[in-house]
Short mmCIF file of C-alpha atoms and ligand atoms in Angstrom, two decimals:
data_model
loop_
_atom_site.label_atom_id
_atom_site.label_comp_id
_atom_site.label_asym_id
_atom_site.label_seq_id
_atom_site.Cartn_x
_atom_site.Cartn_y
_atom_site.Cartn_z
CA MET A 1 -0.07 -0.09 -0.44
CA THR A 2 1.27 3.50 -1.12
CA VAL A 3 0.33 6.60 0.60
CA THR A 4 1.22 9.90 -1.77
CA LYS A 5 0.17 13.49 -1.67
CA THR A 6 -0.29 15.21 -5.04
CA ALA A 7 -0.66 18.58 -5.80
CA VAL A 8 -4.49 19.39 -5.63
CA TYR A 9 -7.85 18.22 -4.81
CA GLU A 10 -9.73 17.75 -7.85
CA THR A 11 -13.04 15.67 -8.15
CA LEU A 12 -12.74 12.90 -9.96
CA THR A 13 -14.98 11.31 -12.76
CA GLU A 14 -15.81 8.07 -14.64
CA SER A 15 -12.41 9.07 -17.32
CA SER A 16 -9.75 11.38 -15.00
CA ALA A 17 -9.91 8.04 -12.27
CA ALA A 18 -10.12 5.28 -14.50
CA ALA A 19 -7.27 7.28 -15.78
CA LEU A 20 -5.85 6.99 -12.00
CA ALA A 21 -5.99 3.73 -11.93
CA VAL A 22 -3.85 3.46 -15.05
CA ARG A 23 -1.36 5.86 -13.40
CA LEU A 24 -1.03 3.92 -10.66
CA GLY A 25 0.02 1.05 -12.83
CA LEU A 26 -2.81 -0.62 -11.20
CA PHE A 27 -3.83 -1.03 -15.40
CA SER A 28 -1.92 -1.72 -18.23
CA SER A 29 -2.19 2.00 -20.61
CA LYS A 30 -3.32 -0.48 -22.96
CA SER A 31 -6.08 -2.04 -21.35
CA THR A 32 -9.78 -1.18 -22.24
CA LEU A 33 -11.25 -0.23 -18.99
CA THR A 34 -14.98 0.98 -18.35
CA CYS A 35 -15.76 3.46 -15.64
CA ARG A 36 -18.64 3.62 -13.29
CA GLU A 37 -19.51 6.17 -10.35
CA ILE A 38 -21.62 3.71 -8.60
CA GLY A 39 -22.13 5.38 -5.28
CA ASP A 40 -25.24 5.09 -3.75
CA GLY A 41 -24.15 6.20 0.28
CA ASN A 42 -24.56 9.12 1.64
CA LEU A 43 -20.79 11.07 1.66
CA ASN A 44 -18.57 10.12 -0.96
CA LEU A 45 -17.93 9.38 -4.40
CA VAL A 46 -17.24 5.74 -5.67
CA PHE A 47 -15.64 4.48 -9.13
CA HIS A 48 -15.81 0.62 -10.55
CA VAL A 49 -13.52 0.30 -12.73
CA TYR A 50 -13.38 -2.72 -14.84
CA ASP A 51 -10.97 -4.43 -17.61
CA LYS A 52 -13.04 -6.90 -19.00
CA GLU A 53 -10.12 -8.58 -21.08
CA GLN A 54 -8.71 -9.59 -17.82
CA LYS A 55 -11.89 -9.63 -15.62
CA LYS A 56 -9.45 -7.70 -13.18
CA GLY A 57 -11.68 -4.56 -11.56
CA LEU A 58 -11.43 -2.33 -8.62
CA ILE A 59 -12.76 0.37 -6.10
CA ILE A 60 -12.28 4.32 -6.11
CA LYS A 61 -13.78 5.92 -3.00
CA GLN A 62 -13.44 9.66 -2.91
CA ALA A 63 -14.66 12.19 -0.64
CA VAL A 64 -16.29 15.38 -1.32
CA PRO A 65 -15.74 18.47 1.12
CA TYR A 66 -19.38 18.31 2.09
CA ALA A 67 -21.95 15.63 2.64
CA LYS A 68 -23.87 14.56 -0.38
CA VAL A 69 -27.22 13.11 0.83
CA VAL A 70 -27.60 16.91 2.10
CA GLY A 71 -25.08 19.18 -0.18
CA GLU A 72 -22.51 21.41 -0.07
CA SER A 73 -24.53 23.34 2.28
CA TRP A 74 -22.73 20.89 5.22
CA PRO A 75 -19.13 20.88 4.59
CA LEU A 76 -17.07 17.86 5.68
CA SER A 77 -12.87 17.10 5.78
CA LEU A 78 -12.18 15.22 3.55
CA ASP A 79 -9.72 13.59 6.35
CA ARG A 80 -11.96 10.80 6.58
CA ALA A 81 -10.54 9.05 3.80
CA ARG A 82 -7.11 9.30 5.73
CA ILE A 83 -9.30 8.00 8.39
CA GLU A 84 -10.78 5.22 6.61
CA SER A 85 -7.71 3.75 4.69
CA SER A 86 -5.82 3.54 8.56
CA ALA A 87 -8.86 1.97 10.47
CA LEU A 88 -8.90 -0.33 6.91
CA ILE A 89 -5.20 -1.50 7.66
CA ARG A 90 -5.57 -1.30 11.28
CA GLN A 91 -8.61 -4.17 10.71
CA ALA A 92 -7.06 -5.57 8.45
CA ALA A 93 -3.57 -6.47 10.76
CA HIS A 94 -6.38 -8.76 13.10
CA ALA A 95 -9.16 -10.06 10.89
CA PRO A 96 -7.86 -9.73 6.57
CA HIS A 97 -10.74 -12.03 6.11
CA LEU A 98 -13.33 -9.60 6.83
CA VAL A 99 -12.11 -6.10 5.34
CA PRO A 100 -11.18 -5.14 1.13
CA GLN A 101 -7.95 -4.83 0.73
CA VAL A 102 -6.37 -1.37 -0.03
CA TYR A 103 -4.27 -1.05 -2.87
CA TYR A 104 -3.17 2.75 -2.74
CA SER A 105 -4.87 6.10 -1.08
CA ASP A 106 -3.80 9.22 -1.24
CA THR A 107 -4.73 11.94 1.76
CA GLU A 108 -4.79 15.35 -0.57
CA LEU A 109 -7.15 13.77 -3.85
CA ALA A 110 -9.29 12.00 -0.39
CA VAL A 111 -8.76 8.77 -2.03
CA THR A 112 -8.40 5.28 -1.86
CA VAL A 113 -8.22 2.34 -4.13
CA LEU A 114 -9.45 -0.65 -2.86
CA GLU A 115 -9.82 -4.80 -3.65
CA ASP A 116 -13.14 -5.37 -5.90
CA LEU A 117 -15.70 -6.73 -4.08
CA SER A 118 -18.28 -6.73 -6.68
CA SER A 119 -18.77 -10.41 -6.33
CA LEU A 120 -20.86 -9.38 -2.90
CA LYS A 121 -24.27 -7.80 -1.76
CA ILE A 122 -23.92 -5.54 0.21
CA ALA A 123 -25.89 -6.88 3.24
CA ARG A 124 -28.83 -4.33 3.38
CA LYS A 125 -29.85 -5.53 0.12
CA GLY A 126 -29.72 -9.20 0.58
CA LEU A 127 -31.81 -9.54 3.22
CA ILE A 128 -34.88 -7.11 1.97
CA GLU A 129 -34.11 -9.53 -0.73
CA GLY A 130 -35.16 -12.25 1.77
CA LYS A 131 -31.34 -13.62 1.67
CA ASN A 132 -30.04 -14.95 5.53
CA TYR A 133 -26.48 -15.54 4.89
CA PRO A 134 -26.30 -17.83 7.22
CA ASN A 135 -22.23 -16.81 7.96
CA LEU A 136 -23.01 -12.61 8.79
CA SER A 137 -23.13 -12.72 12.28
CA ARG A 138 -20.52 -15.15 12.89
CA ASP A 139 -18.10 -13.19 10.77
CA ILE A 140 -19.36 -9.59 12.36
CA GLY A 141 -18.80 -10.82 15.77
CA GLU A 142 -15.44 -12.33 14.81
CA PHE A 143 -14.65 -8.84 13.14
CA LEU A 144 -16.06 -7.26 16.53
CA GLY A 145 -13.89 -9.56 19.08
CA LYS A 146 -11.11 -9.03 17.44
CA THR A 147 -10.86 -5.68 16.05
CA LEU A 148 -12.32 -3.74 19.52
CA PHE A 149 -10.12 -5.57 21.69
CA TYR A 150 -6.68 -5.11 20.17
CA SER A 151 -6.99 -1.57 19.70
CA SER A 152 -8.27 -1.57 23.33
CA ASP A 153 -7.15 -0.33 26.72
CA TYR A 154 -6.63 -3.95 27.41
CA ALA A 155 -4.55 -4.88 24.30
CA LEU A 156 -2.33 -1.81 23.71
CA ASP A 157 0.50 0.13 26.07
CA PRO A 158 -0.32 3.11 26.96
CA GLU A 159 1.45 5.55 25.07
CA VAL A 160 0.71 3.60 22.10
CA LYS A 161 -3.34 4.23 22.62
CA LYS A 162 -2.28 8.23 23.82
CA ARG A 163 -1.05 8.67 19.94
CA LEU A 164 -3.33 6.18 18.32
CA VAL A 165 -6.65 8.08 20.02
CA LYS A 166 -4.80 11.28 17.72
CA GLN A 167 -4.33 9.63 14.50
CA PHE A 168 -7.89 8.82 14.61
CA GLU A 169 -9.28 12.07 16.25
CA ASN A 170 -12.36 12.49 13.47
CA PRO A 171 -14.30 15.65 14.71
CA ASP A 172 -16.63 16.23 11.84
CA LEU A 173 -17.63 12.80 11.22
CA CYS A 174 -18.24 11.90 15.31
CA ASP A 175 -20.35 15.16 15.10
CA ILE A 176 -22.56 13.70 12.51
CA THR A 177 -23.05 10.82 14.33
CA GLU A 178 -23.28 13.10 18.21
CA SER A 179 -26.11 15.11 16.18
CA LEU A 180 -28.18 12.81 14.13
CA VAL A 181 -27.91 9.55 16.17
CA PHE A 182 -28.37 11.09 19.77
CA THR A 183 -29.44 14.35 19.29
CA ASP A 184 -31.82 15.63 16.18
CA PRO A 185 -34.34 12.64 16.60
CA PHE A 186 -34.99 13.23 21.05
CA LEU A 187 -36.36 17.27 19.82
CA ASP A 188 -38.17 18.63 17.23
CA HIS A 189 -35.69 19.37 14.67
CA GLU A 190 -35.26 21.07 11.61
CA THR A 191 -32.96 17.72 10.59
CA ASN A 192 -35.55 15.18 11.17
CA ASP A 193 -37.88 13.30 7.96
CA PHE A 194 -40.95 11.87 9.29
CA GLU A 195 -44.18 11.11 7.73
CA GLU A 196 -47.28 13.25 8.93
CA GLU A 197 -48.41 10.10 10.23
CA LEU A 198 -45.96 9.83 12.86
CA ARG A 199 -46.39 13.15 13.79
CA ASP A 200 -47.56 12.08 16.99
CA ASP A 201 -45.24 9.68 17.55
CA ALA A 202 -42.85 11.79 17.07
CA GLU A 203 -44.02 14.42 19.67
CA LYS A 204 -44.05 11.25 22.35
CA ILE A 205 -40.32 10.74 22.07
CA TRP A 206 -39.65 14.73 22.07
CA ALA A 207 -42.01 14.87 25.34
CA ASP A 208 -40.38 11.85 26.81
CA ASP A 209 -38.03 13.54 29.70
CA ALA A 210 -36.60 10.02 30.77
CA LEU A 211 -35.58 8.59 27.53
CA ARG A 212 -34.26 12.02 26.62
CA LEU A 213 -32.00 12.06 29.94
CA GLU A 214 -30.98 8.66 28.82
CA ALA A 215 -30.23 9.23 24.96
CA ALA A 216 -28.17 12.45 26.70
CA ALA A 217 -26.68 9.54 29.35
CA LEU A 218 -25.43 7.75 25.56
CA LYS A 219 -24.22 10.34 23.91
CA LYS A 220 -22.39 11.71 26.86
CA ARG A 221 -20.63 7.99 26.78
CA PHE A 222 -20.27 7.77 22.56
CA ILE A 223 -18.05 11.02 23.06
CA THR A 224 -16.27 10.74 26.65
CA SER A 225 -15.38 6.98 26.77
CA HIS A 226 -12.22 6.38 24.62
CA GLU A 227 -12.09 2.28 24.99
CA THR A 228 -11.23 0.95 21.78
CA LEU A 229 -10.99 1.97 17.93
CA ILE A 230 -14.76 1.25 16.45
CA HIS A 231 -15.78 0.57 13.37
CA GLY A 232 -18.44 4.26 14.39
CA ASP A 233 -20.85 3.24 11.06
CA LEU A 234 -21.86 -0.38 11.73
CA HIS A 235 -24.85 -0.71 9.48
CA THR A 236 -25.57 -3.33 6.83
CA GLY A 237 -25.13 -1.11 4.40
CA SER A 238 -21.49 -1.52 5.85
CA ILE A 239 -21.46 -4.89 5.07
CA PHE A 240 -20.62 -6.78 1.27
CA SER A 241 -21.96 -10.57 1.91
CA GLY A 242 -22.05 -13.95 -0.33
CA ASP A 243 -22.69 -17.09 0.64
CA ALA A 244 -19.60 -17.89 2.02
CA GLU A 245 -18.29 -14.53 2.83
CA THR A 246 -18.25 -11.06 4.72
CA LYS A 247 -16.78 -7.94 4.17
CA VAL A 248 -17.18 -4.87 6.28
CA ILE A 249 -16.71 -1.65 4.54
CA ASP A 250 -16.54 2.02 5.45
CA PRO A 251 -15.31 3.35 7.87
CA GLU A 252 -14.46 6.40 7.53
CA PHE A 253 -16.51 7.54 11.00
CA ALA A 254 -14.06 5.06 12.98
CA CYS A 255 -12.86 7.29 16.02
CA PHE A 256 -12.06 5.82 20.19
CA GLY A 257 -15.35 5.20 21.13
CA PRO A 258 -17.03 2.58 23.51
CA ILE A 259 -17.25 -0.50 22.70
CA GLY A 260 -20.90 -1.05 22.47
CA PHE A 261 -21.26 0.71 19.68
CA ASP A 262 -20.92 -1.33 16.66
CA ILE A 263 -22.69 -4.34 18.40
CA GLY A 264 -25.37 -1.54 18.77
CA GLN A 265 -25.49 -0.65 15.31
CA PHE A 266 -25.51 -4.30 13.72
CA ILE A 267 -28.00 -4.99 16.09
CA ALA A 268 -30.26 -2.22 15.03
CA ASN A 269 -29.47 -3.08 12.61
CA LEU A 270 -30.80 -6.41 11.85
CA LEU A 271 -34.27 -5.76 14.21
CA LEU A 272 -35.18 -3.20 11.38
CA ASN A 273 -34.72 -5.73 8.70
CA ALA A 274 -36.86 -8.12 11.10
CA LEU A 275 -39.69 -5.12 11.09
CA ALA A 276 -39.52 -4.99 7.38
CA ARG A 277 -40.35 -8.95 7.27
CA GLU A 278 -43.62 -10.78 7.90
CA GLU A 279 -43.15 -12.72 10.97
CA ALA A 280 -42.36 -16.05 9.71
CA GLU A 281 -39.65 -14.79 8.19
CA ARG A 282 -37.82 -13.78 11.96
CA ALA A 283 -36.30 -16.24 12.97
CA PRO A 284 -32.74 -15.79 11.45
CA LEU A 285 -32.58 -12.19 12.27
CA PHE A 286 -32.60 -12.92 15.75
CA ALA A 287 -30.09 -15.80 15.72
CA HIS A 288 -28.00 -13.26 14.21
CA VAL A 289 -28.56 -10.94 16.98
CA GLU A 290 -27.45 -13.76 19.04
CA THR A 291 -24.59 -15.32 17.28
CA VAL A 292 -23.48 -11.82 16.85
CA TRP A 293 -22.81 -11.44 21.00
CA GLU A 294 -21.92 -14.64 21.30
CA THR A 295 -19.07 -15.05 19.05
CA PHE A 296 -18.13 -11.48 19.38
CA SER A 297 -17.01 -12.18 23.21
CA ARG A 298 -16.46 -15.97 22.86
CA THR A 299 -13.53 -13.72 20.27
CA PHE A 300 -13.03 -10.84 22.75
CA SER A 301 -12.81 -13.42 26.14
CA GLU A 302 -10.10 -15.40 24.23
CA ALA A 303 -7.85 -12.31 22.72
CA TRP A 304 -8.14 -11.39 26.12
CA GLU A 305 -6.90 -14.56 27.81
CA LYS A 306 -3.93 -14.57 25.06
CA ASP A 307 -2.79 -11.11 25.21
CA ALA A 308 -4.48 -8.59 27.72
CA LEU A 309 -1.55 -6.57 29.76
CA THR A 310 -0.77 -6.83 33.38
CA PRO A 311 -2.71 -5.96 34.89
CA TYR A 312 -6.40 -6.87 33.09
CA ARG A 313 -5.00 -10.44 31.97
CA ASN A 314 -5.36 -11.69 35.35
CA ALA A 315 -8.73 -10.26 36.86
CA PRO A 316 -11.89 -12.53 35.07
CA GLU A 317 -14.02 -10.01 36.99
CA TYR A 318 -12.90 -7.44 35.39
CA LEU A 319 -13.35 -9.09 31.90
CA GLU A 320 -16.88 -9.66 32.75
CA ASP A 321 -17.35 -6.18 33.73
CA THR A 322 -16.57 -4.84 30.66
CA LEU A 323 -18.94 -7.50 28.24
CA LYS A 324 -21.45 -6.54 31.06
CA LYS A 325 -21.12 -2.62 30.61
CA ALA A 326 -21.00 -3.10 26.84
CA PHE A 327 -23.72 -4.90 26.39
CA GLU A 328 -26.09 -2.54 28.05
CA ASP A 329 -24.15 0.24 25.75
CA ALA A 330 -24.70 -2.10 22.81
CA ALA A 331 -29.03 -2.48 23.86
CA GLY A 332 -29.13 1.70 24.41
CA PHE A 333 -26.84 2.44 22.01
CA ALA A 334 -29.29 -0.28 19.05
CA GLY A 335 -32.11 2.47 20.48
CA CYS A 336 -30.54 5.30 19.25
CA GLU A 337 -30.34 3.81 15.90
CA MET A 338 -34.04 2.14 15.15
CA ILE A 339 -35.35 5.72 16.97
CA ARG A 340 -32.72 7.50 13.99
CA ARG A 341 -33.23 5.55 11.51
CA THR A 342 -37.36 5.85 11.69
CA ILE A 343 -37.73 9.66 11.90
CA GLY A 344 -34.15 11.16 11.55
CA LEU A 345 -32.54 12.29 9.05
CA ALA A 346 -31.04 9.49 7.28
CA HIS A 347 -33.05 6.94 6.37
CA VAL A 348 -32.72 2.64 6.09
CA ALA A 349 -34.06 1.24 2.64
CA ASP A 350 -36.15 -1.63 4.95
CA LEU A 351 -38.47 0.43 6.44
CA GLU A 352 -38.74 2.84 3.29
CA THR A 353 -39.61 -0.32 1.35
CA ILE A 354 -42.55 -1.65 3.64
CA VAL A 355 -45.81 -2.03 1.13
CA PRO A 356 -48.25 -1.07 1.87
CA PHE A 357 -47.92 2.65 3.20
CA SER A 358 -50.29 1.17 6.12
CA ARG A 359 -48.09 -1.38 6.99
CA ARG A 360 -44.49 1.09 7.22
CA ILE A 361 -46.32 3.30 9.21
CA SER A 362 -46.57 0.73 11.80
CA GLN A 363 -43.81 -1.25 11.58
CA LYS A 364 -42.55 2.79 11.97
CA ARG A 365 -44.00 3.09 14.91
CA LEU A 366 -42.66 -0.49 16.15
CA ALA A 367 -39.51 0.78 15.80
CA LEU A 368 -39.78 3.68 17.94
CA GLU A 369 -41.44 1.93 20.61
CA ILE A 370 -38.69 -0.92 20.10
CA GLY A 371 -36.00 1.66 20.32
CA SER A 372 -37.11 3.56 23.10
CA ALA A 373 -37.52 0.98 24.93
CA PHE A 374 -34.58 -0.69 24.58
CA ILE A 375 -32.73 2.66 25.47
CA LYS A 376 -34.94 2.97 29.03
CA LYS A 377 -34.66 -0.38 30.01
CA ARG A 378 -30.86 -0.90 28.63
CA LYS A 379 -29.56 -1.24 32.33
CA GLU A 380 -32.26 -4.71 33.08
CA TYR A 381 -30.94 -6.40 29.56
CA ARG A 382 -28.25 -9.21 30.26
CA THR A 383 -28.24 -11.59 27.25
CA PRO A 384 -29.30 -11.75 23.46
CA LYS A 385 -32.56 -12.98 24.00
CA ASP A 386 -33.64 -10.59 26.18
CA LEU A 387 -33.18 -7.82 23.65
CA ILE A 388 -35.82 -10.23 21.60
CA ASP A 389 -38.08 -10.30 24.14
CA ALA A 390 -38.48 -6.86 24.24
CA PHE A 391 -38.56 -6.56 20.46
CA LEU A 392 -41.14 -9.62 20.76
CA GLU A 393 -43.37 -7.56 23.31
CA GLN A 394 -43.73 -4.83 20.78
CA ALA A 395 -43.75 -5.99 17.77
CA PHE A 396 -46.83 -9.00 18.08
C1 SR1 B 1 -25.04 12.85 6.76
S1 SR1 B 1 -24.55 11.56 6.79
C2 SR1 B 1 -25.91 10.11 7.61
C3 SR1 B 1 -25.34 9.00 7.97
O1 SR1 B 1 -24.60 8.03 6.63
C4 SR1 B 1 -23.69 7.80 7.24
O2 SR1 B 1 -23.77 6.32 6.73
C5 SR1 B 1 -24.14 7.56 8.67
O3 SR1 B 1 -24.80 6.28 8.64
C6 SR1 B 1 -23.94 8.91 8.78
O4 SR1 B 1 -25.27 9.08 10.13
MG1 MG B 2 -20.99 4.03 4.87
#
């Protein structure tokens, strides 16, 4: 992997992206390339460059200096490209089979060149089509167990950890999460976006002082708890899945944060998909919720027993406490994610594609109720089964 600095930032086009790939020596100048902009996310340009003869492709991802989903009125630092490639490299050190390879990155052009994963599908899309991806939660649990342990204080020399916290300072993208996940959905804010039919439900949230207080406590935890390097945006749109493979992409929101954050976001997005499905089709999602926690806690515990520093390694009660707190946090963060994906700025296709409209509204209403219960009752929950029971209590 090379990191270079070019002179000037300019937004790539399909032809300049293909030319860049040739200039970098990733394709021969004689190859006939196709290049398409395929980005359907909220923030970046994504180009798929493909050589039909060699059957070889790659992805060029470029950050633009504003949030694409809103427009140029929301400026955003290009530094997220550096954060993303650095996070991918750290994650690859512990879970190389679960992240795309980085071929090249350029901090000035805000470009990352990545392995082509187009033989796989974005997990959210597959789950909406009814695919169940049997390995999904086991792979994500392993990814989380390894990446969250090996960037934590339990594994890192304190000096190294302090340097890493600085390296991964990500104020612009953390601000998005702080506002869109923890703040705006809990008050009558202009960024919120929901159907008029949900106004009473939104107002109920805005008037619920106990809920708002707990959401504030979770926000404070996200901001102040620098436990480990988190992915920061681990929803099912940040995962490529196939029958046998899983790859976690897009860690541009990476920062030091609480261990439970990624776990909670992943679980919330599984449950949002479950809400979109008929009851008879939900069991695989519930199984994923159980498996991701079991695999995460087993992988994290094994790494702890093998590699935790003194004095943590010989303190099994400390490991137990750490996992208990991570679970409680995960339940609360999952609740915030379910609420913000329903009435906040950034929605999810799982809920948006529910038909007919009346069912979409009733399922969104359930998402708000389940999310609120997760936030308020998170300290009572001990196992994934408790989360599923809380879901079923509302969704039956
Ligand atoms: C303005 S960005 C909106 C959302 O898209 C990203 O994927 C994050 O989830 C963010 O909150
Ligand atoms: Mg993303």
